[in-house]
mmCIF file of C-alpha atoms in Angstrom:
data_model
loop_
_atom_site.group_PDB
_atom_site.id
_atom_site.type_symbol
_atom_site.label_atom_id
_atom_site.label_comp_id
_atom_site.label_asym_id
_atom_site.label_seq_id
_atom_site.Cartn_x
_atom_site.Cartn_y
_atom_site.Cartn_z
ATOM 1 C CA MET A 1 88.306 -19.401 -139.499
ATOM 2 C CA ALA A 2 88.677 -17.741 -136.103
ATOM 3 C CA THR A 3 88.978 -21.097 -134.521
ATOM 4 C CA ALA A 4 91.753 -22.281 -136.642
ATOM 5 C CA ALA A 5 93.818 -18.443 -136.541
ATOM 6 C CA ALA A 6 93.919 -18.981 -132.646
ATOM 7 C CA SER A 7 95.080 -22.294 -133.344
ATOM 8 C CA SER A 8 97.605 -21.819 -134.974
ATOM 9 C CA ALA A 9 98.484 -18.996 -132.958
ATOM 10 C CA VAL A 10 98.704 -21.182 -129.999
ATOM 11 C CA LEU A 11 101.124 -23.395 -131.667
ATOM 12 C CA LYS A 12 103.142 -21.031 -132.624
ATOM 13 C CA ALA A 13 103.687 -20.001 -129.050
ATOM 14 C CA ILE A 14 104.531 -23.511 -127.633
ATOM 15 C CA LEU A 15 106.937 -24.764 -130.248
ATOM 16 C CA PRO A 16 110.090 -23.264 -129.749
ATOM 17 C CA PRO A 17 111.697 -20.968 -132.201
ATOM 18 C CA LYS A 18 114.216 -21.732 -134.978
ATOM 19 C CA THR A 19 117.681 -22.009 -134.250
ATOM 20 C CA THR A 20 120.055 -21.226 -137.420
ATOM 21 C CA LYS A 21 122.953 -23.590 -137.355
ATOM 22 C CA VAL A 22 125.934 -21.258 -137.076
ATOM 23 C CA PRO A 23 128.901 -23.037 -139.530
ATOM 24 C CA ARG A 24 132.316 -24.428 -137.684
ATOM 25 C CA THR A 25 135.444 -25.735 -138.701
ATOM 26 C CA SER A 26 136.459 -28.666 -138.385
ATOM 27 C CA ASN A 27 139.480 -30.604 -137.453
ATOM 28 C CA THR A 28 140.923 -27.157 -136.537
ATOM 29 C CA THR A 29 142.554 -26.002 -132.953
ATOM 30 C CA VAL A 30 143.473 -22.808 -132.561
ATOM 31 C CA CYS A 31 145.234 -21.364 -129.053
ATOM 32 C CA VAL A 32 145.196 -18.544 -127.276
ATOM 33 C CA PRO A 33 147.813 -17.995 -124.501
ATOM 34 C CA VAL A 34 147.156 -16.145 -121.576
ATOM 35 C CA VAL A 35 148.714 -15.452 -118.436
ATOM 36 C CA TYR A 36 146.325 -14.514 -114.506
ATOM 37 C CA GLY A 37 147.748 -13.942 -111.828
ATOM 38 C CA SER A 38 148.717 -10.863 -108.788
ATOM 39 C CA ILE A 39 151.222 -8.624 -108.177
ATOM 40 C CA ALA A 40 151.196 -6.689 -104.504
ATOM 41 C CA PHE A 41 153.005 -3.895 -102.863
ATOM 42 C CA TRP A 42 153.925 -3.215 -99.204
ATOM 43 C CA LEU A 43 152.651 0.463 -98.527
ATOM 44 C CA GLY A 44 155.374 0.578 -95.519
ATOM 45 C CA LYS A 45 155.291 0.994 -92.275
ATOM 46 C CA LYS A 46 152.671 3.955 -92.289
ATOM 47 C CA ALA A 47 150.485 1.957 -93.761
ATOM 48 C CA TYR A 48 146.557 1.528 -92.077
ATOM 49 C CA GLU A 49 146.362 -1.894 -90.239
ATOM 50 C CA TYR A 50 144.494 -3.349 -92.901
ATOM 51 C CA GLN A 51 145.755 -1.431 -96.102
ATOM 52 C CA THR A 52 149.436 -3.354 -95.537
ATOM 53 C CA HIS A 53 149.104 -3.990 -99.060
ATOM 54 C CA ARG A 54 148.141 -2.554 -102.832
ATOM 55 C CA TRP A 55 147.488 -5.340 -105.255
ATOM 56 C CA THR A 56 146.347 -6.173 -109.044
ATOM 57 C CA LEU A 57 144.358 -9.335 -109.935
ATOM 58 C CA TYR A 58 145.029 -9.489 -113.629
ATOM 59 C CA VAL A 59 144.420 -11.563 -117.218
ATOM 60 C CA ARG A 60 147.041 -10.246 -119.662
ATOM 61 C CA GLY A 61 149.260 -11.244 -122.910
ATOM 62 C CA PRO A 62 152.276 -13.548 -122.569
ATOM 63 C CA LYS A 63 153.879 -10.387 -123.608
ATOM 64 C CA GLY A 64 151.249 -7.586 -122.610
ATOM 65 C CA GLU A 65 148.888 -8.273 -125.894
ATOM 66 C CA ASP A 66 145.659 -6.834 -126.326
ATOM 67 C CA LEU A 67 143.757 -10.405 -125.426
ATOM 68 C CA SER A 68 139.692 -8.924 -126.550
ATOM 69 C CA TYR A 69 140.170 -10.041 -130.081
ATOM 70 C CA ALA A 70 139.201 -13.614 -127.702
ATOM 71 C CA ILE A 71 138.106 -12.056 -124.255
ATOM 72 C CA SER A 72 135.122 -10.453 -124.131
ATOM 73 C CA LYS A 73 134.908 -9.808 -120.306
ATOM 74 C CA VAL A 74 136.671 -11.040 -117.087
ATOM 75 C CA ALA A 75 134.772 -11.475 -113.985
ATOM 76 C CA PHE A 76 136.995 -11.624 -110.983
ATOM 77 C CA HIS A 77 135.414 -13.028 -107.634
ATOM 78 C CA LEU A 78 137.074 -11.523 -104.800
ATOM 79 C CA HIS A 79 136.530 -11.967 -101.147
ATOM 80 C CA PRO A 80 132.992 -11.409 -99.519
ATOM 81 C CA SER A 81 134.379 -9.002 -97.540
ATOM 82 C CA PHE A 82 135.420 -6.761 -100.250
ATOM 83 C CA ALA A 83 132.147 -3.930 -101.444
ATOM 84 C CA GLN A 84 131.327 -6.031 -104.782
ATOM 85 C CA PRO A 85 133.125 -8.711 -104.815
ATOM 86 C CA ILE A 86 131.887 -9.393 -107.908
ATOM 87 C CA ARG A 87 134.303 -6.649 -110.436
ATOM 88 C CA GLU A 88 133.380 -7.311 -114.167
ATOM 89 C CA ILE A 89 135.717 -5.829 -116.909
ATOM 90 C CA THR A 90 134.892 -5.668 -120.149
ATOM 91 C CA SER A 91 137.619 -4.115 -122.003
ATOM 92 C CA PRO A 92 141.833 -3.859 -121.260
ATOM 93 C CA PRO A 93 143.233 -4.053 -119.186
ATOM 94 C CA PHE A 94 141.337 -7.022 -117.648
ATOM 95 C CA GLU A 95 142.742 -6.120 -114.023
ATOM 96 C CA VAL A 96 141.135 -5.186 -110.447
ATOM 97 C CA THR A 97 143.386 -3.273 -108.153
ATOM 98 C CA GLU A 98 142.418 -3.020 -104.266
ATOM 99 C CA THR A 99 144.217 -2.688 -101.140
ATOM 100 C CA GLY A 100 144.155 -4.847 -97.962
ATOM 101 C CA TRP A 101 146.314 -7.132 -95.550
ATOM 102 C CA GLY A 102 145.400 -10.898 -96.107
ATOM 103 C CA GLU A 103 145.968 -13.085 -98.703
ATOM 104 C CA PHE A 104 143.068 -15.070 -100.210
ATOM 105 C CA GLU A 105 142.451 -17.086 -103.519
ATOM 106 C CA ALA A 106 139.947 -15.851 -105.708
ATOM 107 C CA ASN A 107 138.005 -17.161 -108.901
ATOM 108 C CA ILE A 108 138.347 -15.504 -112.319
ATOM 109 C CA ARG A 109 136.290 -16.204 -114.827
ATOM 110 C CA ILE A 110 137.239 -15.792 -118.181
ATOM 111 C CA PHE A 111 134.197 -14.856 -121.189
ATOM 112 C CA PHE A 112 134.781 -15.475 -124.951
ATOM 113 C CA LYS A 113 133.928 -13.110 -128.166
ATOM 114 C CA ASP A 114 132.059 -16.044 -129.251
ATOM 115 C CA GLU A 115 129.432 -17.051 -126.502
ATOM 116 C CA THR A 116 128.783 -20.640 -127.796
ATOM 117 C CA GLU A 117 132.320 -21.369 -126.197
ATOM 118 C CA LYS A 118 132.383 -21.804 -122.503
ATOM 119 C CA CYS A 119 133.636 -19.490 -120.297
ATOM 120 C CA GLN A 120 136.873 -20.403 -118.071
ATOM 121 C CA THR A 121 136.764 -20.636 -114.451
ATOM 122 C CA VAL A 122 140.667 -20.991 -113.048
ATOM 123 C CA LYS A 123 141.425 -19.634 -109.191
ATOM 124 C CA HIS A 124 144.458 -17.795 -108.121
ATOM 125 C CA ALA A 125 145.501 -17.149 -104.604
ATOM 126 C CA ILE A 126 146.348 -13.641 -104.017
ATOM 127 C CA ARG A 127 150.004 -13.554 -102.560
ATOM 128 C CA LEU A 128 151.320 -10.264 -100.508
ATOM 129 C CA TYR A 129 154.482 -11.879 -98.779
ATOM 130 C CA PRO A 130 157.539 -13.135 -100.378
ATOM 131 C CA ALA A 131 157.670 -16.768 -100.658
ATOM 132 C CA GLY A 132 158.699 -18.469 -97.119
ATOM 133 C CA THR A 133 158.188 -15.452 -94.977
ATOM 134 C CA ASN A 134 155.206 -14.521 -93.030
ATOM 135 C CA SER A 135 152.967 -11.054 -92.129
ATOM 136 C CA THR A 136 156.036 -10.440 -89.604
ATOM 137 C CA ASN A 137 158.414 -9.747 -92.614
ATOM 138 C CA THR A 138 156.611 -6.760 -95.054
ATOM 139 C CA ASN A 139 159.701 -4.621 -95.130
ATOM 140 C CA SER A 140 160.226 -5.939 -98.908
ATOM 141 C CA LEU A 141 160.348 -2.972 -101.457
ATOM 142 C CA GLU A 142 160.201 -5.471 -104.446
ATOM 143 C CA PRO A 143 156.816 -6.270 -105.395
ATOM 144 C CA VAL A 144 155.357 -9.811 -105.127
ATOM 145 C CA VAL A 145 154.138 -11.561 -108.436
ATOM 146 C CA SER A 146 152.468 -14.562 -108.369
ATOM 147 C CA GLU A 147 151.132 -15.820 -111.983
ATOM 148 C CA VAL A 148 150.204 -18.740 -113.812
ATOM 149 C CA TYR A 149 150.740 -19.015 -117.921
ATOM 150 C CA ASP A 150 147.910 -21.150 -119.723
ATOM 151 C CA GLU A 151 146.805 -21.666 -123.126
ATOM 152 C CA VAL A 152 142.995 -22.006 -123.655
ATOM 153 C CA VAL A 153 142.538 -24.191 -126.864
ATOM 154 C CA PHE A 154 139.521 -23.944 -128.913
ATOM 155 C CA THR A 155 138.457 -27.047 -130.598
ATOM 156 C CA ASN A 156 136.396 -26.898 -134.181
ATOM 157 C CA PRO A 157 135.021 -23.016 -133.324
ATOM 158 C CA THR A 158 132.780 -21.433 -135.381
ATOM 159 C CA GLU A 159 134.002 -19.609 -138.736
ATOM 160 C CA LEU A 160 133.648 -16.725 -137.295
ATOM 161 C CA PHE A 161 135.388 -16.646 -134.392
ATOM 162 C CA TYR A 162 138.197 -18.348 -135.917
ATOM 163 C CA SER A 163 138.645 -15.601 -138.355
ATOM 164 C CA GLN A 164 138.721 -13.252 -135.334
ATOM 165 C CA LEU A 165 141.399 -15.232 -133.325
ATOM 166 C CA THR A 166 143.488 -15.916 -136.692
ATOM 167 C CA SER A 167 142.801 -12.398 -137.852
ATOM 168 C CA SER A 168 146.137 -10.510 -138.423
ATOM 169 C CA SER A 169 145.548 -7.767 -135.313
ATOM 170 C CA ALA A 170 145.597 -11.025 -132.981
ATOM 171 C CA CYS A 171 148.724 -11.949 -134.440
ATOM 172 C CA ASP A 172 150.584 -8.654 -134.192
ATOM 173 C CA PRO A 173 153.054 -8.854 -131.718
ATOM 174 C CA SER A 174 152.734 -4.869 -132.017
ATOM 175 C CA THR A 175 149.503 -5.095 -130.076
ATOM 176 C CA VAL A 176 150.997 -4.612 -126.667
ATOM 177 C CA LEU A 177 148.941 -2.213 -124.603
ATOM 178 C CA PRO A 178 151.097 0.056 -121.978
ATOM 179 C CA ASN A 179 150.997 -0.954 -118.487
ATOM 180 C CA ASP A 180 152.413 0.671 -115.351
ATOM 181 C CA LEU A 181 152.768 -2.661 -114.263
ATOM 182 C CA ASP A 182 154.817 -4.415 -117.458
ATOM 183 C CA GLN A 183 158.459 -3.601 -115.634
ATOM 184 C CA HIS A 184 157.679 -6.166 -113.061
ATOM 185 C CA TRP A 185 156.352 -8.890 -114.995
ATOM 186 C CA PRO A 186 158.341 -12.477 -114.999
ATOM 187 C CA VAL A 187 159.985 -12.618 -118.736
ATOM 188 C CA ILE A 188 157.818 -15.251 -120.644
ATOM 189 C CA SER A 189 159.460 -17.235 -123.495
ATOM 190 C CA ASP A 190 161.238 -20.395 -124.312
ATOM 191 C CA ALA A 191 164.722 -19.319 -123.232
ATOM 192 C CA ALA A 192 163.079 -18.138 -119.720
ATOM 193 C CA ASP A 193 161.760 -21.580 -118.935
ATOM 194 C CA VAL A 194 165.237 -23.212 -119.889
ATOM 195 C CA GLY A 195 166.634 -21.055 -117.284
ATOM 196 C CA ASN A 196 164.109 -21.603 -114.576
ATOM 197 C CA LEU A 197 164.501 -25.140 -115.182
ATOM 198 C CA VAL A 198 167.985 -25.220 -114.902
ATOM 199 C CA ARG A 199 167.926 -22.880 -111.904
ATOM 200 C CA ALA A 200 165.611 -25.141 -110.066
ATOM 201 C CA GLN A 201 167.726 -28.357 -111.249
ATOM 202 C CA GLU A 202 170.767 -26.712 -109.568
ATOM 203 C CA PHE A 203 168.356 -25.859 -106.467
ATOM 204 C CA ILE A 204 167.868 -29.000 -106.241
ATOM 205 C CA ASP A 205 171.579 -30.658 -106.716
ATOM 206 C CA LYS A 206 172.312 -28.496 -104.236
ATOM 207 C CA GLU A 207 169.827 -29.663 -101.623
ATOM 208 C CA LEU A 208 170.521 -33.304 -102.554
ATOM 209 C CA ALA A 209 174.857 -32.676 -101.817
ATOM 210 C CA SER A 210 173.964 -30.929 -98.729
ATOM 211 C CA VAL A 211 171.168 -34.055 -97.816
ATOM 212 C CA LYS A 212 173.814 -36.590 -98.632
ATOM 213 C CA ASP A 213 176.501 -34.273 -96.524
ATOM 214 C CA ARG A 214 174.739 -34.661 -93.454
ATOM 215 C CA LEU A 215 173.915 -38.446 -93.887
ATOM 216 C CA LEU A 216 177.377 -38.743 -94.167
ATOM 217 C CA ARG A 217 178.387 -37.359 -91.182
ATOM 218 C CA ALA A 218 175.631 -38.756 -89.253
ATOM 219 C CA ASN A 219 176.538 -42.226 -90.198
ATOM 220 C CA CYS A 220 180.265 -41.230 -89.127
ATOM 221 C CA GLU A 221 179.159 -40.391 -86.311
ATOM 222 C CA LEU A 222 176.762 -43.695 -85.516
ATOM 223 C CA SER A 223 179.761 -45.706 -86.266
ATOM 224 C CA GLN A 224 181.446 -43.746 -83.737
ATOM 225 C CA VAL A 225 178.954 -44.397 -80.814
ATOM 226 C CA VAL A 226 178.808 -47.657 -81.634
ATOM 227 C CA GLN A 227 182.547 -48.446 -81.829
ATOM 228 C CA ALA A 228 182.868 -46.343 -78.357
ATOM 229 C CA SER A 229 179.788 -48.813 -77.159
ATOM 230 C CA SER A 230 181.495 -51.883 -78.382
ATOM 231 C CA GLY A 231 184.638 -50.989 -76.619
ATOM 232 C CA SER A 232 183.269 -50.213 -73.678
ATOM 233 C CA SER A 233 181.237 -53.518 -73.317
ATOM 234 C CA SER A 234 184.853 -55.763 -74.007
ATOM 235 C CA GLN A 235 186.268 -54.073 -70.437
#
C-alpha cells in the first residue's frame, strides 16, 4: 500500500495540472481605439545643455477617456541612457515624463485586463523639434506633439473580457480623465480627419502647380537657348 501511495504521488507530480477552459465568445470582434504618442516642451535658453526639453510619452483614449477598463498596464521602454529605462505604469494616466536633449525611438508595450490576450508592442519616435527644423532652431514656445491613432481589435474575447469591454462605463464618454496636457492634444474625429485630408490635398495641389510652373519656365528657357544656338549656327 505504501508503494502504491508513493507511485500515485509521483504520478500526480509528473502530470500537468488540469486547466479550466475559459468560455469565449464566437463570431465577435470588439474594437478599442487608442492613441499613443509624445509631447515635448522646450525649456528655454537657460535650460541645461542636456535637459533642453521636457517630454511626456503616453497612451491615451482618443478623447482622453479612461482606458483602464481594457488596459492593465503599459510598459515604456526608453533609451538605455535613462535611469530605469523600463517604466511600468499600472494605472491611468498611462504616461511617463522626462527631460532630455535628444530624440529617440521608444518601445511601448500595452497589456490588457485579460492575460490571455497578447500584449501589443508599438514603436514611437519622440520628437522634440517641429517638422522641418533641427536642433539649432529650438526657440519654439509651442509644444511639439507627435502621436498615432490606432485601434486594437479583439477577436472572440473571453466572455468576461467581452463584458468588460462593452460595459456601460467603457462606453460612457463622460469617463474623461483630467490631464494638464489635454489642451495641447489634437482633436481626433471624422471631421478633423476630413479637414486634415483637405489641407493635405491643398498642399499637394499647390506643390504640383509650383512644379508645373517651374517646368514650363524651364521649357521656355530651353527653347530660347535652342533657337539662339540655331541662329548662331546658320550665320
